Amino acid sequence: MTRKILHAADIHLDSPLQKLGHYEGAPAEQIRRASRRAIENMVALAIDDRVDLVVIAGDLYDGDWPDQNTGLFFVSQARRIVDAGIPLVVIRGNHDAANRMTSSLPLPKNPDGSEIMMSADAVDLRSFESLGIAVHGRSFQNRAEFDNLAAGYPQPLAGMFNLGLLHTSLTGAEGHDPYSPCTPAQLADKQYDYWALGHVHARGSHEIQGAAPVVFSGNLQGRHIRELGPKGCVVVKIDERNRCATEFCELDVVRWEICRLDVSDLQHPDQVADRFQAWLAQAMPEAGSRLLVIRVELVGQTDLLHVLRRGLSSLQASLQAIAVTYGRDQVWLESVKLRCTMPADGRPAVDLEGPLESLTAVIDQMKREEGLHDILVEELSKLARKLPHELCGEDPALRLDDPEWTNELLEAAASEVMGRLQQEAEQ
Ligand SMILES: [Mn+2]
């Protein structure tokens, strides 16, 4: 008997998008409702593709519900799944840990009468005899779960396809808290047939060769510019001998992309707009009918850097105009970032002498000095302590522990100073 399991995770239903309010003309409503549309797509896929089981590996909710509508929405979607005769199994992750959620609603029961939500008290089991599938899983009791939950998972049930459902950071993943740590070797030791993981929002496989697949499905719908590209779920196809093959299925309705434009051979800033339009011509068909949210990053070495920096707001406006006219309602420009640098060997187009020349030397020297980074972090830490909580959450305004971010800040500051001084020198 062949079977199909839909594996999803990290839905963060109705997660707030606080920064959207900062952008002029953002399609905020479309982005805000994206997590719901993505769930509807998931349910439609489960029903249309006739999957046999749906599992959600934690962080279904982003945290306590803003109101009961979030819970009611999921109840209605769970209802659609079980009404189609498909069982659904869910564990809680750090975001929707048992002790974080103050309100709850009764979920429908599975077709065999079992509960959808797995226990946080001990490792739980859902055994679907008619499918020959056993699901072992445990919900997070507390937000910060530092024990290796996998250690308590039992031996596989003989004669069944054994699936481990777990919310974990494995051995650690950049940008994700190290909850429920474990190694791929420890998971392999359990001798299950598939590990459906959640927590890490980037899709990926981590199995040891020859052992069961260990898969992060990634999140269902990207929520900001660091959750890039196609998002969705994994459909696991199981053959008669309990061997499985996985297939990624796109479910997102809003897609975040970075458009990197190399400006090394740029003759004039106006050319950036042409290149952006050419990039859009390729990207739009790939995105289908989805809303594309795009950050433009200019990379490479150019001595037009200071010119670009000075004209950044008008460049941003002209790219936005292209997004509106050429992209119609399908494209929204999130921001334009200058990641390009001055040519290492050449001097800027403008002849530097006197104070500008000295300043260039000072900036170059500061970039080489290692202490500069520490000074910046120390200064900004004072500011960070005064920031309201909303600006320090998952997508913080100041990312002081990210050396790439602080370096960008220093580069931007140097460029800004040079640009302003040159402007004055020319006037
Ligand atoms: Mn998580």
Tab-separated table of N, CA and C and ligand atoms in Angstrom, residues 10 12 57-59 93-96 140 167-168 176-177 179 198-201, ligand 1:
chain	number	residue	atom	x	y	z
A	10	ASP	N	5.801	25.504	11.478
A	10	ASP	CA	6.083	26.941	11.613
A	10	ASP	C	5.152	27.825	10.778
A	12	HIS	N	2.968	29.961	12.216
A	12	HIS	CA	2.916	31.268	12.897
A	12	HIS	C	1.661	32.033	12.477
A	57	ALA	N	4.576	20.277	12.654
A	57	ALA	CA	5.672	20.078	13.613
A	57	ALA	C	5.962	21.307	14.471
A	58	GLY	N	4.914	21.953	14.965
A	58	GLY	CA	5.107	23.005	15.961
A	58	GLY	C	5.084	24.420	15.415
A	59	ASP	N	4.790	25.377	16.341
A	59	ASP	CA	4.636	26.782	15.983
A	59	ASP	C	3.530	26.993	14.945
A	93	GLY	N	5.188	24.081	19.552
A	93	GLY	CA	6.601	24.452	19.575
A	93	GLY	C	6.866	25.509	20.621
A	94	ASN	N	7.965	26.215	20.513
A	94	ASN	CA	8.276	27.237	21.508
A	94	ASN	C	7.305	28.412	21.441
A	95	HIS	N	6.816	28.715	20.241
A	95	HIS	CA	5.903	29.858	20.113
A	95	HIS	C	4.503	29.575	20.631
A	96	ASP	N	4.071	28.319	20.495
A	96	ASP	CA	2.721	27.995	20.994
A	96	ASP	C	2.792	26.924	22.084
A	140	PHE	N	5.820	21.063	23.175
A	140	PHE	CA	6.573	21.855	24.153
A	140	PHE	C	5.629	22.239	25.286
A	167	HIS	N	9.822	19.343	17.412
A	167	HIS	CA	10.194	20.746	17.243
A	167	HIS	C	11.591	20.895	17.835
A	168	THR	N	12.582	21.180	17.024
A	168	THR	CA	13.962	21.155	17.504
A	168	THR	C	14.857	22.069	16.674
A	176	HIS	N	17.988	30.888	15.186
A	176	HIS	CA	16.948	30.130	15.877
A	176	HIS	C	17.442	29.727	17.263
A	177	ASP	N	16.591	29.888	18.269
A	177	ASP	CA	16.979	29.534	19.636
A	177	ASP	C	17.258	28.036	19.742
A	179	TYR	N	16.529	25.284	21.070
A	179	TYR	CA	15.579	24.508	21.857
A	179	TYR	C	15.584	23.037	21.465
A	198	GLY	N	10.221	20.695	12.906
A	198	GLY	CA	9.848	22.098	12.811
A	198	GLY	C	10.812	22.920	13.638
A	199	HIS	N	10.729	24.232	13.515
A	199	HIS	CA	11.474	25.252	14.250
A	199	HIS	C	12.393	26.058	13.327
A	200	VAL	N	13.201	25.360	12.510
A	200	VAL	CA	14.071	26.075	11.583
A	200	VAL	C	13.238	26.435	10.349
A	201	HIS	N	13.204	27.722	10.020
A	201	HIS	CA	12.280	28.167	8.982
A	201	HIS	C	12.786	27.927	7.558
B	1	MN	MN	9.982	27.434	16.847
